[in-house]
XYZ file of C-alpha atoms in Angstrom:
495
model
C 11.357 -2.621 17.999
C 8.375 -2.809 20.570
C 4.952 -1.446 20.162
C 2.498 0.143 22.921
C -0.089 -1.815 22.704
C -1.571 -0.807 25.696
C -2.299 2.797 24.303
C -5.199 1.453 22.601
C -7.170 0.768 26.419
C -5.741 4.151 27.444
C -7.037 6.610 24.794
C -5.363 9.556 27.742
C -2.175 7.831 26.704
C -2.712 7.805 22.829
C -0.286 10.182 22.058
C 2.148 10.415 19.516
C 1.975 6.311 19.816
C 0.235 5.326 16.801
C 2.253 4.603 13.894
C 0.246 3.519 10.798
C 0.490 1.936 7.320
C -2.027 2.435 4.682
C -3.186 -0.529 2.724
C -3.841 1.346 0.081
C -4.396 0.212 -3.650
C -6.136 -3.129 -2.263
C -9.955 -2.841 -1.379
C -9.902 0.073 -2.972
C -8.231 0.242 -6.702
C -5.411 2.783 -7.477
C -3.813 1.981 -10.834
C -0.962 4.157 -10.454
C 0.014 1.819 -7.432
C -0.172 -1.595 -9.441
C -0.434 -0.342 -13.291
C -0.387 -4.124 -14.607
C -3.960 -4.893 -13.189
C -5.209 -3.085 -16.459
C -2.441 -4.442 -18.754
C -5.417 -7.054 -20.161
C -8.047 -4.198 -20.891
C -8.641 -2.936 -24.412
C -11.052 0.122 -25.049
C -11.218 1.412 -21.734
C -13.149 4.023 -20.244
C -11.991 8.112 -21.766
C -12.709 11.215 -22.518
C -12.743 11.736 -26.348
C -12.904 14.081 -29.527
C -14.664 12.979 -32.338
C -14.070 15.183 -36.172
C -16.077 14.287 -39.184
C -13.266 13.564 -41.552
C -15.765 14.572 -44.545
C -16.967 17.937 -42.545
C -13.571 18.455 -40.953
C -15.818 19.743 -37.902
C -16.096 18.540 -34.396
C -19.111 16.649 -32.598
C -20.421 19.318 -30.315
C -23.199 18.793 -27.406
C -24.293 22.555 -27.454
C -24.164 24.063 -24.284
C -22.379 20.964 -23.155
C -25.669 18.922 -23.319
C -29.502 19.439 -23.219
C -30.222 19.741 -27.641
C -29.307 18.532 -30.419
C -25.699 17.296 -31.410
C -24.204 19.462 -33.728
C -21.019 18.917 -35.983
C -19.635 22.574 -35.989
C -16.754 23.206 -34.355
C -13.281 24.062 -35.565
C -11.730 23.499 -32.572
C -12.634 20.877 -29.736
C -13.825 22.283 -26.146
C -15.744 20.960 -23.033
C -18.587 20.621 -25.390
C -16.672 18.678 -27.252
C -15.616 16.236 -25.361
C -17.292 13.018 -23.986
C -16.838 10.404 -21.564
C -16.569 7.256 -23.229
C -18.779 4.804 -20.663
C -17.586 1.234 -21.985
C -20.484 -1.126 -21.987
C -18.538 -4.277 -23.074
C -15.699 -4.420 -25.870
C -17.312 -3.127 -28.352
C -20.293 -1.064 -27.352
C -20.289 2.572 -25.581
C -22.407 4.749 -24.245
C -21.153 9.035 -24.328
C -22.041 11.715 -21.827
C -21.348 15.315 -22.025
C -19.568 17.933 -19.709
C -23.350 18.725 -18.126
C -23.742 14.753 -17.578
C -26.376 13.851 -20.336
C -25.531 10.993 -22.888
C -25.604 10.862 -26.603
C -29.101 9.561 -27.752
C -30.655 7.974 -30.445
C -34.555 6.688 -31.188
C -33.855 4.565 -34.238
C -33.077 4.974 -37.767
C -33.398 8.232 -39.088
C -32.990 10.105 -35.884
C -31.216 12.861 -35.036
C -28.798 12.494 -32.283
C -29.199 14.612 -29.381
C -27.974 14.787 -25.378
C -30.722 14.682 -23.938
C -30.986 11.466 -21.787
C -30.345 11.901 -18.150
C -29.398 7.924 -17.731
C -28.104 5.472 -20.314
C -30.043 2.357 -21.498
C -30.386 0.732 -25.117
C -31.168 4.742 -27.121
C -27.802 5.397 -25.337
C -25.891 2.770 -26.686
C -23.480 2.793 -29.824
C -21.273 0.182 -30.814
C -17.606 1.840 -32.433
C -16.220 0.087 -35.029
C -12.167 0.676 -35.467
C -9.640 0.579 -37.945
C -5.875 0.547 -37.694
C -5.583 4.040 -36.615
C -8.004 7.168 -34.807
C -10.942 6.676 -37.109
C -14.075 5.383 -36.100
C -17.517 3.904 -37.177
C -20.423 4.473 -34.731
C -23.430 2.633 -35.292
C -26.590 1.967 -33.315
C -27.406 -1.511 -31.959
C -29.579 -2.370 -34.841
C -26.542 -1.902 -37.491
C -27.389 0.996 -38.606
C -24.054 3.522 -38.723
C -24.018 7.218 -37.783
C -22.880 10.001 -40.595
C -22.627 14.233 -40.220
C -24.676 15.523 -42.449
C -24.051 18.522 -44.610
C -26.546 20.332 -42.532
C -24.059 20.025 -39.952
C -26.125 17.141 -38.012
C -25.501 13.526 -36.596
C -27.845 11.335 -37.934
C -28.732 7.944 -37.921
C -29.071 7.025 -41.452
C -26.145 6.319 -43.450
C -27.246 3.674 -46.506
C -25.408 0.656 -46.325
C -21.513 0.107 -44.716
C -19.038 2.500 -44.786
C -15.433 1.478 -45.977
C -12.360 3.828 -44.255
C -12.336 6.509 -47.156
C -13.467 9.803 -46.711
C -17.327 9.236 -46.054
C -19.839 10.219 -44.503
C -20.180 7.903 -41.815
C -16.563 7.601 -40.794
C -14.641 10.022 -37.669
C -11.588 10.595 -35.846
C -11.850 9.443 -32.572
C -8.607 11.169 -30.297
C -8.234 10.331 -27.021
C -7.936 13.480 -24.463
C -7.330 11.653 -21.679
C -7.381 8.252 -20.165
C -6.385 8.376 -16.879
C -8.847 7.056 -14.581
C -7.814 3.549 -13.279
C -10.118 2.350 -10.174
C -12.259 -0.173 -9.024
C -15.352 0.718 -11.886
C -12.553 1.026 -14.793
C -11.263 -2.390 -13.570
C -14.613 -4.324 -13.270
C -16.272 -2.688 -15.800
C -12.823 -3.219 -18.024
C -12.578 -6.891 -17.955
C -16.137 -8.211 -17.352
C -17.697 -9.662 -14.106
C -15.948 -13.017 -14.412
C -12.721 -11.670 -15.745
C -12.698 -9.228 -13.213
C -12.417 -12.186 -10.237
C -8.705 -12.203 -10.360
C -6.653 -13.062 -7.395
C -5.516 -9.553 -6.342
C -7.107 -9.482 -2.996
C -6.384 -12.673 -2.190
C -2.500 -11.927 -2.882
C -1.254 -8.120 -2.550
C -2.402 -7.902 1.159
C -1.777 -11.229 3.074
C -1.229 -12.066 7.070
C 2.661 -12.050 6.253
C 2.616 -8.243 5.961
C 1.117 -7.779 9.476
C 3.998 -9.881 10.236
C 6.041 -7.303 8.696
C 4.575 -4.324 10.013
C 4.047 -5.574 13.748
C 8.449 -6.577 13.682
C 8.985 -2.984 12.218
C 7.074 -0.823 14.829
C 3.710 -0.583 13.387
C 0.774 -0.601 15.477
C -2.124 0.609 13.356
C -3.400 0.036 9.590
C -5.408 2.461 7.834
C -7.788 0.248 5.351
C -9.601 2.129 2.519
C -12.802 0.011 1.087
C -15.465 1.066 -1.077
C -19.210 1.529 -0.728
C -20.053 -2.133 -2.413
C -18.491 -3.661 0.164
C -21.916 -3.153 2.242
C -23.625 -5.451 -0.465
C -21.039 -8.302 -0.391
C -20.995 -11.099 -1.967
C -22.878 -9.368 -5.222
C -22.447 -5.772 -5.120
C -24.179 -3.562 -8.008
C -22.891 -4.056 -11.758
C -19.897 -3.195 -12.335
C -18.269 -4.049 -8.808
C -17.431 -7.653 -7.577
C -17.477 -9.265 -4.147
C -14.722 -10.583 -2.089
C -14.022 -7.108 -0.597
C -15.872 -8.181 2.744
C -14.032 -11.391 2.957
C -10.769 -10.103 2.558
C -11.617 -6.834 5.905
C -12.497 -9.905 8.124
C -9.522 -11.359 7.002
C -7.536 -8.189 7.906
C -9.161 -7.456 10.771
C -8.651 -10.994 12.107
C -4.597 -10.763 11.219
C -4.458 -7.342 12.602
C -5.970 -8.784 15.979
C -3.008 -11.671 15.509
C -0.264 -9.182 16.020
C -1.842 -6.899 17.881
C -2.364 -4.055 15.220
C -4.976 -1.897 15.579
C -7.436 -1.115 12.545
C -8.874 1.907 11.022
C -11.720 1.390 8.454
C -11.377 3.864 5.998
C -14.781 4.609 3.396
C -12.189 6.015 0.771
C -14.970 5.417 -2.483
C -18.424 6.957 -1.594
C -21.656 6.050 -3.734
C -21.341 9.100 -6.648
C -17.642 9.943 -6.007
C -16.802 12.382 -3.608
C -14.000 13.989 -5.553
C -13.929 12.730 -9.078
C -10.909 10.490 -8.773
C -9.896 7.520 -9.169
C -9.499 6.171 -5.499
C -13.383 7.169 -5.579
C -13.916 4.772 -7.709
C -15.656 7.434 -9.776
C -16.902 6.419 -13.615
C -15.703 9.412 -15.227
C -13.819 12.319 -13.178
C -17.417 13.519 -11.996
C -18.362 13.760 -8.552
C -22.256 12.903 -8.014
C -22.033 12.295 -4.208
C -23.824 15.775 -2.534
C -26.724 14.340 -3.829
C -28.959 13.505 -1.111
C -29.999 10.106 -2.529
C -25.934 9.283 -2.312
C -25.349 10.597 0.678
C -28.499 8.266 2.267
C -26.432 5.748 0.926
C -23.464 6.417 2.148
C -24.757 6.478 5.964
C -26.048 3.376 4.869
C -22.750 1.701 4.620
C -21.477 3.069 7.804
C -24.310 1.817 9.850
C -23.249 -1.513 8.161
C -19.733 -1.191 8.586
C -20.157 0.377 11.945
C -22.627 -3.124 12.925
C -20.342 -5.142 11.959
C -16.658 -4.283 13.341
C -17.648 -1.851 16.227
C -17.637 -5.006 18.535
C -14.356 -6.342 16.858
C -11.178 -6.158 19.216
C -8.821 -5.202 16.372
C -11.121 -2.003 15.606
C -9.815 1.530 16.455
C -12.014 3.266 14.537
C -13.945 4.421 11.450
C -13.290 6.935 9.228
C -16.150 8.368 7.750
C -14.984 9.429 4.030
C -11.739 10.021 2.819
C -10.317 13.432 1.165
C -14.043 15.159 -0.080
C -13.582 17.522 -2.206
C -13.304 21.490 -1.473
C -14.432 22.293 -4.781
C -17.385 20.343 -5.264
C -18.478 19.129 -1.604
C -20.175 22.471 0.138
C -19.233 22.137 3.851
C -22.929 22.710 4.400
C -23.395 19.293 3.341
C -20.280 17.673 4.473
C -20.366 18.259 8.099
C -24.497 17.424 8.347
C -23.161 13.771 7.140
C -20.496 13.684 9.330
C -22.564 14.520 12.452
C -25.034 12.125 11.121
C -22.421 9.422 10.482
C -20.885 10.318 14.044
C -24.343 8.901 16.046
C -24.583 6.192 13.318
C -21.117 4.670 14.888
C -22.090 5.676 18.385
C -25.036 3.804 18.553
C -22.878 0.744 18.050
C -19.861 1.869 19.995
C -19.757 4.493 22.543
C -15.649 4.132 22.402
C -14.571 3.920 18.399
C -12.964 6.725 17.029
C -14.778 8.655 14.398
C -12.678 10.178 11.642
C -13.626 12.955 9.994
C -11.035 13.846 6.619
C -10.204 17.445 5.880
C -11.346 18.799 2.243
C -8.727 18.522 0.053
C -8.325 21.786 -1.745
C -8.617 24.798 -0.455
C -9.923 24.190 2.803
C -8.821 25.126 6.135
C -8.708 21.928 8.667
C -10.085 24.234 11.397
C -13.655 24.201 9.880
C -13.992 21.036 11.011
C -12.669 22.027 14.384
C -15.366 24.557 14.376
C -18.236 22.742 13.628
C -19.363 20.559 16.429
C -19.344 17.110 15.098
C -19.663 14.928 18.377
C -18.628 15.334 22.006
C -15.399 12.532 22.377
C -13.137 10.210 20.507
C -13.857 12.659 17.510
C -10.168 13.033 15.160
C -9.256 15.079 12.293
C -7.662 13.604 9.571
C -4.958 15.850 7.748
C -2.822 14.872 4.277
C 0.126 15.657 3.692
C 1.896 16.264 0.850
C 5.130 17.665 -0.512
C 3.777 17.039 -4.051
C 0.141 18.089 -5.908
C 0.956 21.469 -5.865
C 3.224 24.320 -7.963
C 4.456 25.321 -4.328
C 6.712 22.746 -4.209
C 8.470 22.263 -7.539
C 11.680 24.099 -7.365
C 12.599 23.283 -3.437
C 15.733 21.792 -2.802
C 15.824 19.199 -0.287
C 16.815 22.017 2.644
C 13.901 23.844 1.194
C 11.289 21.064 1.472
C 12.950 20.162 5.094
C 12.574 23.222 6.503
C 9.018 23.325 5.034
C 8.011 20.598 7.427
C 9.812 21.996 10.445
C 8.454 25.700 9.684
C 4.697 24.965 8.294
C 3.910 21.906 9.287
C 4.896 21.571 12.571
C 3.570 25.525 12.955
C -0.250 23.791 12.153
C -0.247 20.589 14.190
C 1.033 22.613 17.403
C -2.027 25.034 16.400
C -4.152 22.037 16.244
C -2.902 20.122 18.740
C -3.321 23.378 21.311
C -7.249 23.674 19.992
C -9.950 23.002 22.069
C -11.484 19.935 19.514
C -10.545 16.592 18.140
C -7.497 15.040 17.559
C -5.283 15.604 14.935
C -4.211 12.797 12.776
C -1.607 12.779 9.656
C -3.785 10.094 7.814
C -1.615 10.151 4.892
C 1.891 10.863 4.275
C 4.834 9.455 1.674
C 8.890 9.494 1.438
C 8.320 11.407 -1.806
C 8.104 14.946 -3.196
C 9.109 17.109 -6.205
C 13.167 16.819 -5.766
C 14.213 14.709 -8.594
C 17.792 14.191 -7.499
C 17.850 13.212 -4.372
C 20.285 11.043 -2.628
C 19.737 8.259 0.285
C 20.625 10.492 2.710
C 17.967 13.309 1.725
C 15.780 10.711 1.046
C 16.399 9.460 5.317
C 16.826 13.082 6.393
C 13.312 14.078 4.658
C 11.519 11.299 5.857
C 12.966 11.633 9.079
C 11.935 15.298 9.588
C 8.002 14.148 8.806
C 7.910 11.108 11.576
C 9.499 14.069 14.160
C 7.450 16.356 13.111
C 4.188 13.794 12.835
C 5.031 11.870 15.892
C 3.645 15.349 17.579
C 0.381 14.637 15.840
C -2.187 14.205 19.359
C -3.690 11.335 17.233
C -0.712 10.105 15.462
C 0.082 9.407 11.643
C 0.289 6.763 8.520
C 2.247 6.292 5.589
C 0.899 6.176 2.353
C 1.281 3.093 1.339
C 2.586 0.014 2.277
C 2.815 -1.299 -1.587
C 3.280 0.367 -4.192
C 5.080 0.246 -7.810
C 6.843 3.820 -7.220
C 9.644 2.764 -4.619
C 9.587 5.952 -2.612
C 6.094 5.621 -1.977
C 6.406 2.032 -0.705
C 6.397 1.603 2.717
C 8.029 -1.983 2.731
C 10.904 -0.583 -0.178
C 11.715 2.014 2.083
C 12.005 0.302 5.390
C 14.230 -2.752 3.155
C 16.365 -0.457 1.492
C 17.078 1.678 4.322
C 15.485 5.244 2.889
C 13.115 5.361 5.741
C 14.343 5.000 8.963
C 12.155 4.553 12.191
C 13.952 5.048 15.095
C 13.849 8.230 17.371
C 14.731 11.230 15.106
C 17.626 13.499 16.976
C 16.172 17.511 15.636
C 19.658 17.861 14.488
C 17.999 19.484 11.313
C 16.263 21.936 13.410
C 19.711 22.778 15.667
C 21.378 22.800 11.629
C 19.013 25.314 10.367
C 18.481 27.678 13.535
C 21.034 30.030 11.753
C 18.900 30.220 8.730
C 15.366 30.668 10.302
């Protein structure tokens, strides 16, 4: 199958021409997409309970942080609960739903959350048994007990066996589902953390691939450290840089076009784990991370905007609606707009819709620059309660009637262009056949090809099948070829 490669001198002829695979789960960690990469860590990073076993009361952070611990509760809450910040093996440092950590003086203290940053006061080493209970002692040995005043102190005499004492908790975990870049590095150490990943997931072979099946464009998330390659800040480790001239140098090869993609801003800008965020918290409005961020556009920008294989730079991927205020979102991304223009006056510059609830015609509305500007839309047939009970006509007919409804909308409006940055052969229909599994994915590249910009699959490796790009091109459960709209002539008696 033949690729216009042409389209990328002719941005009037762009059109419904670029067809794009996501890289995803290789500059940028997603352990969902290779779960084995954290097979070797013990005592990761989690939120946790802790219960006096003496007291038979909860560790509380009173107004979720700011006073004194207490060791009150019945039941365990927000203010109960603690991100577990894993130091090394053994030693951990806990922060609170408001984002202050556990802290300690010395022996005889009374623990509070009160610290705004972690250092040595902030750091407790947990001791375990055989099952959920728990010493925690400060770094000088001495252990942690609730008190019958209903305090955590530091001052328990001597070393506590795994009866019923004073010093001794249950630690449960609540959760433990954050698997990115900081959980990795910070999970196996600096020099355990070199492993060979990068150097093996992604190699030139799959541009082979991608350029014989029709692809013309890859979408390549990376994360903020790459701008301070080869020794980013503690926890992160180099080779990122390395392996994006590497791509981009392949991509030029086969004459695939490149989107950079900043998918982990400094701070997290939605709390997950393709953020690279520490602990489900996003930090990035700040101003100080958002400096930062522009920071590592300029460099990326300085570096690739020259590059023949670039097509253009997307600013940050999927901010969230919840916790990024569009008052501060679209300032950065008119700020990171000029940032790329002053290298290239002919990149595209990708701005990413909120994910959430968030309308993509804010961005539409709000001025960003004056050419080569696209909007980058996700979607999913998963995420969301909407889609749980369709049947496969149902989720079919979805595309045709919604989707297709808002990139005609978009496509029609006087602003950028619309891309589908992210899409997958997947969704909520558990028993679906080969044939719904073609006629599905068939119905999004129809419906996507439309996209002014154009689209790309999410991902092109990837441990769930349906999701992978290469699995589904193989096997035969994604076919690219021109769709016939024989669904649309099929269902014109049921619209």
């Amino acid at each position: 199958m033949g690729i216009c490669i042409f389209t990328f001198l002719l941005p009037h002829l762009l059109h419904s021409t670029l067809r794009g695979v996501n890289l995803g789960g290789w500059l940028v960690i997603e352990g969902w997409i290779k779960p084995s990469l954290f097979d070797g860590i013990r005592n990761g990073d989690m939120l946790v309970q802790i219960k006096s076993v003496t007291l038979e009361k909860y560790v509380c952070a009173e107004s979720g942080g700011g006073t004194d611990v207490s060791v009150t509760r019945d039941v365990a809450s927000s203010w109960e609960t603690f991100s577990l910040w894993r130091v090394s093996e053994s030693e951990f440092q806990f922060r609170t739903s408001q984002g202050q950590f556990l802290t300690c003086d010395g022996e005889g203290c009374v623990v509070s959350a009160t610290a705004k940053s972690p250092s040595t006061p902030e750091t407790f080493e947990i001791e375990r048994n055989n099952d959920s209970r728990v010493h925690i002692k400060l770094k000088s040995g001495t252990y942690l007990q609730a008190t019958l005043g209903n305090q955590l102190t530091s001052d328990y005499p001597g070393m506590p066996g795994w009866d019923d004492n004073a010093a001794t908790f249950e630690m449960a975990i609540v959760a433990n589902n954050l698997h990115g870049d900081y959980q990795l590095a910070n999970g196996y150490g600096h020099e355990r953390a070199k492993e060979r990943h990068r150097n093996t997931f992604i190699t030139i072979e799959d541009f082979n691939f991608l350029y014989r099946h029709g692809i013309n464009t890859v979408r390549i998330p990376v994360g903020w450290w790459i701008a301070f390659d080869p020794d980013p800040p503690a926890p992160f480790i180099g080779g990122s840089l390395e392996a994006l001239d590497n791509a981009l140098s392949w991509a030029e090869a086969y004459n695939i076009k490149c989107i950079i993609d900043l998918h982990a801003a400094p701070g997290s800008q939605n709390g997950m784990e393709h953020s690279a965020s520490r602990d489900g918290t996003t930090d990035w409005p700040a101003s100080d991370y958002i400096s930062q961020t522009l920071d590592v556009i300029d460099f990326l920008a300085s570096r690739y905007a020259k590059h023949p294989a670039l097509l253009g730079i997307e600013l940050l991927n999927e901010p969230s609606a919840a916790t990024v205020p569009l008052d501060i979102l679209v300032p950065y991304y008119k700020q990171g707009y000029q940032i790329v223009r002053k290298y290239s006056p002919t990149a595209y510059v990708i701005v990413c819709q909120r994910i959430g609830n968030a309308d993509p015609l804010e961005l539409y509305q709000a001025n960003i620059g004056l050419h080569n500007i696209v909007v980058d839309l996700h979607y999913y047939n998963l995420f969301d309660t909407f889609f749980v009970n369709m049947s496969t006509v149902d989720n079919i007919l979805f595309i045709y009637k919604s989707r297709e409804a808002q990139l005609q909308a978009l496509n029609n409006a006087n602003g950028p262009l619309v891309f589908i940055g992210e899409w997958v052969n997947e969704w909520n229909v558990t028993s679906g056949t080969q044939k719904d599994y073609q006629d599905f994915g068939g119905a999004q590249l129809e419906v996507y090809n439309a996209a002014s910009f154009g689209w790309a699959y999410w991902t092109l490796k990837n441990d769930r099948k349906h999701w992978d790009f290469e699995w589904n091109i193989r096997n035969n459960y994604l076919q690219l070829v021109s769709f016939k709209k024989r669904w649309q002539v099929a269902f014109i008696n049921i619209l």
